[in-house]
PDB file of C-alpha atoms in Angstrom:
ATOM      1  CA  UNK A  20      -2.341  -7.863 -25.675  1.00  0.00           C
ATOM      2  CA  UNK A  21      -6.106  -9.371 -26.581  1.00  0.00           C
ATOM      3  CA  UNK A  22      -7.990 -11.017 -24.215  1.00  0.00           C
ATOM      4  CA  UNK A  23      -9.709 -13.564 -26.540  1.00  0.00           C
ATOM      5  CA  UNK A  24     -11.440 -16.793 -25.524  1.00  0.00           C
ATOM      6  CA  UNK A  25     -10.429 -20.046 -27.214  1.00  0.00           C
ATOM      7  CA  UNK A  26     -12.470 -19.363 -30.290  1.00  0.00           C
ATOM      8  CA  UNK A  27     -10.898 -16.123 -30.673  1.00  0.00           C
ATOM      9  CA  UNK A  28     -13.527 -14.455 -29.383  1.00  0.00           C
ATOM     10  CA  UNK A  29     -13.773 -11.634 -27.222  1.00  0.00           C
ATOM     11  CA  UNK A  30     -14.988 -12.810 -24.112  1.00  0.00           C
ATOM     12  CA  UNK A  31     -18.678 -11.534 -22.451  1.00  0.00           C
ATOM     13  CA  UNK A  32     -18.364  -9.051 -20.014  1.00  0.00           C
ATOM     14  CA  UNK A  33     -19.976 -11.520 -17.340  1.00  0.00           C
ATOM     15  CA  UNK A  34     -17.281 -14.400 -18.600  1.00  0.00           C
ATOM     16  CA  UNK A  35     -14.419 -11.829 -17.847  1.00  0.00           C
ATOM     17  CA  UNK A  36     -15.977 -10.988 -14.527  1.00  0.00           C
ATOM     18  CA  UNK A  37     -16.691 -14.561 -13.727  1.00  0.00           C
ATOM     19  CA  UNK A  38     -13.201 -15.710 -14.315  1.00  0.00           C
ATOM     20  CA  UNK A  39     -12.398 -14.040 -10.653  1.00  0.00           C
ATOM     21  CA  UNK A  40     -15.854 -15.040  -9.219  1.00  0.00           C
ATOM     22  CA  UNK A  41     -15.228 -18.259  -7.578  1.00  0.00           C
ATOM     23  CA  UNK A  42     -11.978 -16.757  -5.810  1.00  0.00           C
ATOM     24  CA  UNK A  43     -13.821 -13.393  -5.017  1.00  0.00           C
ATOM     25  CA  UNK A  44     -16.506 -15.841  -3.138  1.00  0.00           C
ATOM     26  CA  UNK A  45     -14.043 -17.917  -1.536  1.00  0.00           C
ATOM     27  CA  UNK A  46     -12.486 -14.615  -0.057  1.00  0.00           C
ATOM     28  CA  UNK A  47     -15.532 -12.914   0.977  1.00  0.00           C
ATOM     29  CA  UNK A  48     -15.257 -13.447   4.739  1.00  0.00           C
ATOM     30  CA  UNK A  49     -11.814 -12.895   5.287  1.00  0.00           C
ATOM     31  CA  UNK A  50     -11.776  -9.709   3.352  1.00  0.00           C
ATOM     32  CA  UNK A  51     -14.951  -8.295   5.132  1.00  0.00           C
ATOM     33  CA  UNK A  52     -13.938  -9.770   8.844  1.00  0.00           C
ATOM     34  CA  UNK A  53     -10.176 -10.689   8.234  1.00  0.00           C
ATOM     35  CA  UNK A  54      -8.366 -13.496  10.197  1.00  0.00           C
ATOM     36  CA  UNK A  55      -9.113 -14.137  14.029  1.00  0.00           C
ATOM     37  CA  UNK A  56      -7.401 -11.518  15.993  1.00  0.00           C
ATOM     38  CA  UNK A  57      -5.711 -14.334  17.894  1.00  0.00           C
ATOM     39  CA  UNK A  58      -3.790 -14.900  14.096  1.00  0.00           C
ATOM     40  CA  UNK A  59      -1.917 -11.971  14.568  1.00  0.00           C
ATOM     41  CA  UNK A  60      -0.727 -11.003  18.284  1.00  0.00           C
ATOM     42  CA  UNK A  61       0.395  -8.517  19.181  1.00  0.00           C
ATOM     43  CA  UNK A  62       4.083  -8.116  18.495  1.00  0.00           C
ATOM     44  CA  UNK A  63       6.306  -8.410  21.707  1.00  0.00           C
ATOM     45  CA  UNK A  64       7.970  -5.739  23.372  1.00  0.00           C
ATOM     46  CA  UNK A  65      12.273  -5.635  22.102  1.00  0.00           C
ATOM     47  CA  UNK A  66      14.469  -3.465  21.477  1.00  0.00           C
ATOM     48  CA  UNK A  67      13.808  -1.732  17.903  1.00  0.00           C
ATOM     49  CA  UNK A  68      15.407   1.445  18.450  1.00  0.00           C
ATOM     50  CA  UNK A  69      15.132   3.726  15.451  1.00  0.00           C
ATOM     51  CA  UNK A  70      16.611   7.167  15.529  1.00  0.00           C
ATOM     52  CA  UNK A  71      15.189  10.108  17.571  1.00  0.00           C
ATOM     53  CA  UNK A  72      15.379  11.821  14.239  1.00  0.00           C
ATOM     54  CA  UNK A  73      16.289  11.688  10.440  1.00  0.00           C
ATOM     55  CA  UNK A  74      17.304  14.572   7.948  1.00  0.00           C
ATOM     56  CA  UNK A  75      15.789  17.274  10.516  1.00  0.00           C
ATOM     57  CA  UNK A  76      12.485  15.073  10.588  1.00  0.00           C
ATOM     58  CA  UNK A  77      11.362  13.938  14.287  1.00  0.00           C
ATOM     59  CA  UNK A  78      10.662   9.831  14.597  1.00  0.00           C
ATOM     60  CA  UNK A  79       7.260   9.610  16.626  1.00  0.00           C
ATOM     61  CA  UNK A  80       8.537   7.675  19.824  1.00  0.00           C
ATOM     62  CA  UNK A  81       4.495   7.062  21.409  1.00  0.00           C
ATOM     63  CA  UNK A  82       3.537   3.871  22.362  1.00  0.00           C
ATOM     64  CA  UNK A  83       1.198   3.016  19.148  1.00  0.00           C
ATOM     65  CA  UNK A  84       4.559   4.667  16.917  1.00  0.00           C
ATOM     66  CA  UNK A  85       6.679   1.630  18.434  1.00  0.00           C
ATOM     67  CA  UNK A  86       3.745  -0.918  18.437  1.00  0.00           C
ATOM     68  CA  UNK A  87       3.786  -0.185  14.690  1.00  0.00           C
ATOM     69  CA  UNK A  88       7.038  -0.393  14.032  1.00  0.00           C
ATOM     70  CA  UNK A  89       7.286  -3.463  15.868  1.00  0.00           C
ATOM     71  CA  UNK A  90       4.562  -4.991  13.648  1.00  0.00           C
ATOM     72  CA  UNK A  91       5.962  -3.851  10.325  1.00  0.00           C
ATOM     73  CA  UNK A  92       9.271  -5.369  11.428  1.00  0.00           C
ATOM     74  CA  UNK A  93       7.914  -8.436  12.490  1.00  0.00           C
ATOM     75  CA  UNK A  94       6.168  -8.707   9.184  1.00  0.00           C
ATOM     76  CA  UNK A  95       8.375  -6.831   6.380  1.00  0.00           C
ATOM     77  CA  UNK A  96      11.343  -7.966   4.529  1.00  0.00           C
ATOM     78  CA  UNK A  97      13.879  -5.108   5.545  1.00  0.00           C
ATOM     79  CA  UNK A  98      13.470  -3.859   2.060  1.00  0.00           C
ATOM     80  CA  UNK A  99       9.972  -2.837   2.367  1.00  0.00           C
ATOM     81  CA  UNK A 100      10.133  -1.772   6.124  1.00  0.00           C
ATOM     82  CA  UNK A 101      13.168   0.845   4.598  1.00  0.00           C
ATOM     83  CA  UNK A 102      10.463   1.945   1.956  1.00  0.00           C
ATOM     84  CA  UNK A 103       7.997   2.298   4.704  1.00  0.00           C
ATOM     85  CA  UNK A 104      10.158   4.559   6.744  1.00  0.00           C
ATOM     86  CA  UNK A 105      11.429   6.202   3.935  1.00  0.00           C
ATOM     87  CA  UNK A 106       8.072   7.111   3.004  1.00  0.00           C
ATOM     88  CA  UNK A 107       7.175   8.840   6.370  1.00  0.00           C
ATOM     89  CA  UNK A 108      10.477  10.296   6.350  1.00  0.00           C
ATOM     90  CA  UNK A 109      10.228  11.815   2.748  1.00  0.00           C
ATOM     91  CA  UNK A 110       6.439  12.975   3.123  1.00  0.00           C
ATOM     92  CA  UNK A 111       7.439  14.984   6.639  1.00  0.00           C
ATOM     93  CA  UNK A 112      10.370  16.554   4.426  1.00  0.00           C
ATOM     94  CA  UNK A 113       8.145  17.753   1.842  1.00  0.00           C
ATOM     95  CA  UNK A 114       5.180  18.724   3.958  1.00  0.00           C
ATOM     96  CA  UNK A 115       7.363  20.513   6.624  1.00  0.00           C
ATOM     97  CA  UNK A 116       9.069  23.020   4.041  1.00  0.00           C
ATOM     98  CA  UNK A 117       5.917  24.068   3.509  1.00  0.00           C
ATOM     99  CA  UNK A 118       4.384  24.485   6.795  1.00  0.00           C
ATOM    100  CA  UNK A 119       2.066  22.182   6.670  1.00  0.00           C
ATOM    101  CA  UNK A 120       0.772  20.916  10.073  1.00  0.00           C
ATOM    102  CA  UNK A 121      -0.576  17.381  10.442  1.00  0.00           C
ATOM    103  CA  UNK A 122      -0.910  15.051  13.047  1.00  0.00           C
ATOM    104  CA  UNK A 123       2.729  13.145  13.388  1.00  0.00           C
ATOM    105  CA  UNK A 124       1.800  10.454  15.379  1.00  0.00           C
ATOM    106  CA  UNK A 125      -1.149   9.331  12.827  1.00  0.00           C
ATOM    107  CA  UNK A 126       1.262  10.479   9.758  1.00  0.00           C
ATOM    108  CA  UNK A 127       3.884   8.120  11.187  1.00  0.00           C
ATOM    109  CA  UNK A 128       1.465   4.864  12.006  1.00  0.00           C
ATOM    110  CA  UNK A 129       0.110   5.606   8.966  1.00  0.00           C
ATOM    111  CA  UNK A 130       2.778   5.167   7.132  1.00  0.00           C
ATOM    112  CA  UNK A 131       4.395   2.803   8.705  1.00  0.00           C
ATOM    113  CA  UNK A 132       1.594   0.402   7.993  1.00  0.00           C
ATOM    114  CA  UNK A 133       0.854   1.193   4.450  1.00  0.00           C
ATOM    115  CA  UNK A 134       2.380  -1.517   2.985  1.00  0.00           C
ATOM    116  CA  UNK A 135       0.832  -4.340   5.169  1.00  0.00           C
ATOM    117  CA  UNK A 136      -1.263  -5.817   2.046  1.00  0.00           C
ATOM    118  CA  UNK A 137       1.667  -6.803   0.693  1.00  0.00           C
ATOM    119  CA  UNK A 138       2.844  -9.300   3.393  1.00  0.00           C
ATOM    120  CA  UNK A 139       1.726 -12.984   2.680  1.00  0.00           C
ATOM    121  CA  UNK A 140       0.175 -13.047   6.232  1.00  0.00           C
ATOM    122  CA  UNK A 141      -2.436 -10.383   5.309  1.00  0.00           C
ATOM    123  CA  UNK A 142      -3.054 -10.926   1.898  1.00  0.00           C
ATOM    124  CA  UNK A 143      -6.604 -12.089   1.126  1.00  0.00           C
ATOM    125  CA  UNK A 144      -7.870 -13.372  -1.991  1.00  0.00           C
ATOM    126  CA  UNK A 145      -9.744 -10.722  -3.661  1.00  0.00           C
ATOM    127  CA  UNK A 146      -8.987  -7.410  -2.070  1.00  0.00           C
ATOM    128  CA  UNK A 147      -6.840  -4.903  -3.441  1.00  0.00           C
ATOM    129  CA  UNK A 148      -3.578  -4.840  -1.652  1.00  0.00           C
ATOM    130  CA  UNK A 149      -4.063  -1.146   0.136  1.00  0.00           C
ATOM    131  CA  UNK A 150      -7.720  -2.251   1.478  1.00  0.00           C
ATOM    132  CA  UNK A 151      -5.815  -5.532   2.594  1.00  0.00           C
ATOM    133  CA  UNK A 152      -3.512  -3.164   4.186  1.00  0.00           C
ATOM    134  CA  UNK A 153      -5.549  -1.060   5.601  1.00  0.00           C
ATOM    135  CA  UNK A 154      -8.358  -3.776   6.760  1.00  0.00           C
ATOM    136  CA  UNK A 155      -4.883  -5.587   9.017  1.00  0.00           C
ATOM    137  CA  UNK A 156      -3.401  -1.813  10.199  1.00  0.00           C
ATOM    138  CA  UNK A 157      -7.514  -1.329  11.140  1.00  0.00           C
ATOM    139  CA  UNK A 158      -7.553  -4.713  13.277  1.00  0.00           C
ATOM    140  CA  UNK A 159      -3.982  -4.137  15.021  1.00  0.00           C
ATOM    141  CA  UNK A 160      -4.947  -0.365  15.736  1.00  0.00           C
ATOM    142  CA  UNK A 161      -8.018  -1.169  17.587  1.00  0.00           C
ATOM    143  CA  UNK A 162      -6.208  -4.080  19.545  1.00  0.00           C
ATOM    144  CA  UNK A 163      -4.454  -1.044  20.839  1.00  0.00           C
ATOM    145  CA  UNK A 164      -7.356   0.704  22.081  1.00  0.00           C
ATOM    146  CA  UNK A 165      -6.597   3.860  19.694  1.00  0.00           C
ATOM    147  CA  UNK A 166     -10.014   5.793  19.003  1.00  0.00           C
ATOM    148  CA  UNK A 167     -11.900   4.869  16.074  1.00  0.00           C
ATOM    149  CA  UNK A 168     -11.749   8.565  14.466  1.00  0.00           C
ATOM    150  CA  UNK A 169      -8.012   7.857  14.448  1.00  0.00           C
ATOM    151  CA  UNK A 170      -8.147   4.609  13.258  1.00  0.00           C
ATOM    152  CA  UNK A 171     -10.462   5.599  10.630  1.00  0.00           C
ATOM    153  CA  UNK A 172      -8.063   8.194   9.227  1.00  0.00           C
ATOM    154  CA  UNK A 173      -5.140   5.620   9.210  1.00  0.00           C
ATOM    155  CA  UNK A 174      -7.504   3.145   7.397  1.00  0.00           C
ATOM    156  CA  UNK A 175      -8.039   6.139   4.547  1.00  0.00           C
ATOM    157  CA  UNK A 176      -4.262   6.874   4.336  1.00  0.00           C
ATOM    158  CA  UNK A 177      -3.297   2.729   3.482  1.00  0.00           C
ATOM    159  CA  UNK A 178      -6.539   2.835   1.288  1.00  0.00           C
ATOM    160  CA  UNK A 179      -5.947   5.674  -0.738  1.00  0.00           C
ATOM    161  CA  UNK A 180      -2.207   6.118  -0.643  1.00  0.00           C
ATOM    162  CA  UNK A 181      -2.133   4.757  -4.452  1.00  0.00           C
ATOM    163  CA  UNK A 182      -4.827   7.255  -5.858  1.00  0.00           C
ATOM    164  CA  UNK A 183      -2.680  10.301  -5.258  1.00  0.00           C
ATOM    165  CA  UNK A 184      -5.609  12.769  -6.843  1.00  0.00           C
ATOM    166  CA  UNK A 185      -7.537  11.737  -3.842  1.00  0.00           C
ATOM    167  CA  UNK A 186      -5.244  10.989  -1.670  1.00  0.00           C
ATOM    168  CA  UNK A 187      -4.046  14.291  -2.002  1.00  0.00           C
ATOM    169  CA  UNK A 188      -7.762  16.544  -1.467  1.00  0.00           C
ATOM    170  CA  UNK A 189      -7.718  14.514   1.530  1.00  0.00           C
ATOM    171  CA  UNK A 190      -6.820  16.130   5.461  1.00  0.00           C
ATOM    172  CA  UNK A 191      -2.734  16.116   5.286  1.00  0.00           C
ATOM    173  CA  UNK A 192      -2.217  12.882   7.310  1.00  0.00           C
ATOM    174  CA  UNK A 193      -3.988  10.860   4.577  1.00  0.00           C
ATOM    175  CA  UNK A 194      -1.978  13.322   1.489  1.00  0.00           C
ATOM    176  CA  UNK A 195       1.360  12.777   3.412  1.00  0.00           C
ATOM    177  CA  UNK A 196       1.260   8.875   3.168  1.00  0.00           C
ATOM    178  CA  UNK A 197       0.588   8.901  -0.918  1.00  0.00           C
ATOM    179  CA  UNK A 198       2.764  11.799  -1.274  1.00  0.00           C
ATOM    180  CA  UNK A 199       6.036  10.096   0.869  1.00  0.00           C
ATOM    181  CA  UNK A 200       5.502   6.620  -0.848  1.00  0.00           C
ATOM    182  CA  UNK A 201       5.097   7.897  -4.358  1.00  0.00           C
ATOM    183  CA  UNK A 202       8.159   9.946  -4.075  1.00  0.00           C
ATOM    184  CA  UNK A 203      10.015   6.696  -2.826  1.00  0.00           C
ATOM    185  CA  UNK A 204       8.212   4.385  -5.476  1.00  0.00           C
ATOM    186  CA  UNK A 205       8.670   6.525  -8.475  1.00  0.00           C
ATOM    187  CA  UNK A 206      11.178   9.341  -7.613  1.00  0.00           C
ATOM    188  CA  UNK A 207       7.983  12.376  -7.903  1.00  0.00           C
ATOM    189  CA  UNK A 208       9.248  15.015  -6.500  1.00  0.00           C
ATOM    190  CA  UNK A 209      12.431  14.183  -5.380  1.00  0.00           C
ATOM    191  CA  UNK A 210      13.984  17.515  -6.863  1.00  0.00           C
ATOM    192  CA  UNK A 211      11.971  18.956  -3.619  1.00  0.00           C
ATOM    193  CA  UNK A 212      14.128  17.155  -0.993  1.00  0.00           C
ATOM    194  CA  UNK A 213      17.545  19.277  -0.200  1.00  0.00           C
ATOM    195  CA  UNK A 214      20.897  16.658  -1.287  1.00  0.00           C
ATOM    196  CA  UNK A 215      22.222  16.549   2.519  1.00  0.00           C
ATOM    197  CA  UNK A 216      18.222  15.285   3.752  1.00  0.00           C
ATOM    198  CA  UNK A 217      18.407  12.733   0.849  1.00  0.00           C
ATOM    199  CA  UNK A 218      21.763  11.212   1.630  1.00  0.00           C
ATOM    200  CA  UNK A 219      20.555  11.405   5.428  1.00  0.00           C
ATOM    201  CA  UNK A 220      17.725   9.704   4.591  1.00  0.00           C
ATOM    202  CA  UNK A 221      19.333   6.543   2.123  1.00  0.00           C
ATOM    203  CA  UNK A 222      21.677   6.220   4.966  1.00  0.00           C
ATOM    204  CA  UNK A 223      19.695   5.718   7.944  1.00  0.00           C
ATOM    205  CA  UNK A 224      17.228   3.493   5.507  1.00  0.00           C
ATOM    206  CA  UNK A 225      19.204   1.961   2.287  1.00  0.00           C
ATOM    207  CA  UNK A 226      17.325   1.151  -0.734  1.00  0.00           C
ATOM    208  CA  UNK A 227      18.831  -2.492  -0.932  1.00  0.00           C
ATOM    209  CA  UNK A 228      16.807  -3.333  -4.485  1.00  0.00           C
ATOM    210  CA  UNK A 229      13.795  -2.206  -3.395  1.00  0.00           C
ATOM    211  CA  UNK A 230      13.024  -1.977  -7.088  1.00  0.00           C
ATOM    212  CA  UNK A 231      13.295  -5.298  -8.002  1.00  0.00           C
ATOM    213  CA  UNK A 232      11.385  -6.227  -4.369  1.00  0.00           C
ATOM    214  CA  UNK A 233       8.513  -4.272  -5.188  1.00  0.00           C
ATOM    215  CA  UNK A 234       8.284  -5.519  -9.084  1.00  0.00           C
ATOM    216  CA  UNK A 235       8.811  -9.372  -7.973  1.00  0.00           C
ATOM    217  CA  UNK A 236       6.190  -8.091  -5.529  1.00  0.00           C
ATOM    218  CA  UNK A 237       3.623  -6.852  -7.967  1.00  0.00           C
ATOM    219  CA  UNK A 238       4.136  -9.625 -10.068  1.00  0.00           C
ATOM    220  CA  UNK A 239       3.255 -12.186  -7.502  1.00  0.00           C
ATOM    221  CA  UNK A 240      -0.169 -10.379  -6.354  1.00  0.00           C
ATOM    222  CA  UNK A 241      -0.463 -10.407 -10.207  1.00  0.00           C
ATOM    223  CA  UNK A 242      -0.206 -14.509 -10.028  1.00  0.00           C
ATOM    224  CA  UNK A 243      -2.493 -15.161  -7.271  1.00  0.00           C
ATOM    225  CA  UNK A 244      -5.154 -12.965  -7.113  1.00  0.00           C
ATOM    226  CA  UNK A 245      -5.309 -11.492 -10.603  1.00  0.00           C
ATOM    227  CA  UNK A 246      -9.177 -10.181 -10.897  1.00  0.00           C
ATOM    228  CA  UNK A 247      -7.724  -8.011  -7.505  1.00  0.00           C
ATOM    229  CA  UNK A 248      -6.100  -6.098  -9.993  1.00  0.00           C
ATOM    230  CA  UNK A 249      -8.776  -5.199 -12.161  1.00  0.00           C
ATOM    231  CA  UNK A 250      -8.516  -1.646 -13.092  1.00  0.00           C
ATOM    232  CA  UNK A 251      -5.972  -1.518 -10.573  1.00  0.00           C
ATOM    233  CA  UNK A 252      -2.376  -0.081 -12.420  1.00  0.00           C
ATOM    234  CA  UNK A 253      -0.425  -3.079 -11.461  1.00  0.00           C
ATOM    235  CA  UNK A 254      -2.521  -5.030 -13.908  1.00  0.00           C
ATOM    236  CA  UNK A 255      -0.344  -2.889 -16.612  1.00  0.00           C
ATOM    237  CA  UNK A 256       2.756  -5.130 -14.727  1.00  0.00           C
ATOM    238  CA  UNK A 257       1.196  -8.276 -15.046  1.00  0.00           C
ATOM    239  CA  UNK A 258      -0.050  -7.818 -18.733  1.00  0.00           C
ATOM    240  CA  UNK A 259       3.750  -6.850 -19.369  1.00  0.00           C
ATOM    241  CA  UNK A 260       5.425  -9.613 -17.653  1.00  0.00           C
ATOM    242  CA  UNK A 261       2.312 -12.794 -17.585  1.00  0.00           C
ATOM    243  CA  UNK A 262       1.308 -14.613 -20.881  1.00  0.00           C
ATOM    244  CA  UNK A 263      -2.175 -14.931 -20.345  1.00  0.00           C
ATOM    245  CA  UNK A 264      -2.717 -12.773 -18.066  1.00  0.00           C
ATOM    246  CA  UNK A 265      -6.314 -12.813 -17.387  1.00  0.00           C
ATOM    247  CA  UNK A 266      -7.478  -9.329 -16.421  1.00  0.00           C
ATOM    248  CA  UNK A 267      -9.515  -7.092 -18.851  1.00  0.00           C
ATOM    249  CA  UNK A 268      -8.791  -3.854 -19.960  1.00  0.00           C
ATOM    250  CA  UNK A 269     -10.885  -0.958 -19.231  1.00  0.00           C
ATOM    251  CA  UNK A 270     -11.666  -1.179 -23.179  1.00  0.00           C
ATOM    252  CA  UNK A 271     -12.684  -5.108 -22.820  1.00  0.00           C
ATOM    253  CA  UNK A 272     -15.198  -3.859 -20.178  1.00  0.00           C
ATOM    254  CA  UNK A 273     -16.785  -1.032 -21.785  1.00  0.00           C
ATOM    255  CA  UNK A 274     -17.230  -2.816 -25.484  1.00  0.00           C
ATOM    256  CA  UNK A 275     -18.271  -5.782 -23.281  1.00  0.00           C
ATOM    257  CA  UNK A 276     -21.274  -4.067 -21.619  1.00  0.00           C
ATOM    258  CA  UNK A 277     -24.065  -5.699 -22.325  1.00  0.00           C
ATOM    259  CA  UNK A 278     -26.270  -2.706 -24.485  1.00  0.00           C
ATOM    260  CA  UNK A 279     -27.735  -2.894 -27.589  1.00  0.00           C
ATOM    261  CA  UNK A 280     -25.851   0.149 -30.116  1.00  0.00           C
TER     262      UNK A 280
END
């Protein structure tokens, strides 16, 4: 697909990056500052009893555990608050046949929150989805009075969990999060997990077309804030599925640059 003007021309690097410019200024406070904490309360406490354990892997039962899970309840479609256990579930599975040791409590919340970028309610309109994510989980941690080393390393785990080369140098907490939700996104390393812990697993959290959740998902992030997806790999979706689609390539940027060869 070309991204050509309507002369046929290939666009100036500063038209392509002014095409998102008026959105990316109209979302400049809420993505540094996000909404008023009084937008999002605290969830209420209610029963939301998960089990005490799944496929041999422990569920965190702490107060900021069930605050999260509360939250990502509140917020998720069951669909992606499955995927969201599932990846906490699948990343302790992987990490605990190999002895590593990590944090579990941070691992879990972590996790657990990953996906909040995706919700309408903290969507803004030119952040990436994971910094989205990890801006809200950032807000709703420190409304629980958890120390801001902690917080910090929750904020890197939702940030990062989509670059899994850095994700993955990162202290095991952070790796755990892009390792769990890639294996439940894309099936990597899925030959790892033993057949009784996978059927365990699917049972106590069902897939219920989480692949057609997560694509209609992509899609719509695609539609509404597409210069968020620059160089981001779900502008490869939206190319795919969007006539028009607006973003440049990484080759539109580079021949764009404005130098003299």
């Amino acid at each position: 697909m070309t991204h050509e003007g309507k002369d046929g021309q290939r666009p100036s690097r500063r038209t392509v990056l002014q095409r998102g410019a008026g959105v990316a200024a109209a979302g400049a406070a809420t993505a540094l500052t996000g909404p008023p904490a009084a937008a999002h309360p605290l969830p209420s406490p209610r029963s939301d009893a998960l089990p005490e354990a799944v496929a041999g892997v422990r569920i965190p039962g702490s107060g900021p555990a069930r605050q999260a899970v509360r939250l990502a309840r509140r917020v998720s479609s069951e669909t992606l608050f499955h995927h969201v256990m599932r990846t906490y579930v699948f990343g302790a599975l992987l990490f605990d046949r190999r002895g590593v040791r990590y944090d579990r409590e941070l691992a879990f919340v972590a996790a657990v929150l990953h996906d909040l970028g995706l919700v309408e309610e903290f969507r803004t309109p030119a952040e990436r989805f994971e910094v989205d994510g990890a801006d809200a989980a950032r807000r709703f941690l420190e409304r629980l009075g958890m120390p801001a080393e902690r917080v910090e390393v929750v904020w890197d785990a939702i940030a990062l969990h989509t670059s899994v080369g850095i994700a993955t140098r990162k202290r095991p907490e952070i790796a755990l999060v892009s390792v769990g939700s890639g294996l439940d996104f894309t099936g990597d390393g899925l030959e790892r997990i033993p057949s009784d812990a996978l059927d365990a697993v699917l049972t106590a959290f069902p897939r219920r077309g989480f692949k057609q959740e997560a694509l209609d998902t992509v899609l719509s992030l695609c539609r509404t804030k597409p210069m968020a997806e620059l160089m981001h790999p779900f502008a490869e979706v939206g190319r795919r599925h969007l006539p028009g689609f607006p973003v440049p390539t990484l080759e539109d940027l580079l021949l764009a640059a404005p130098f003299d060869e």
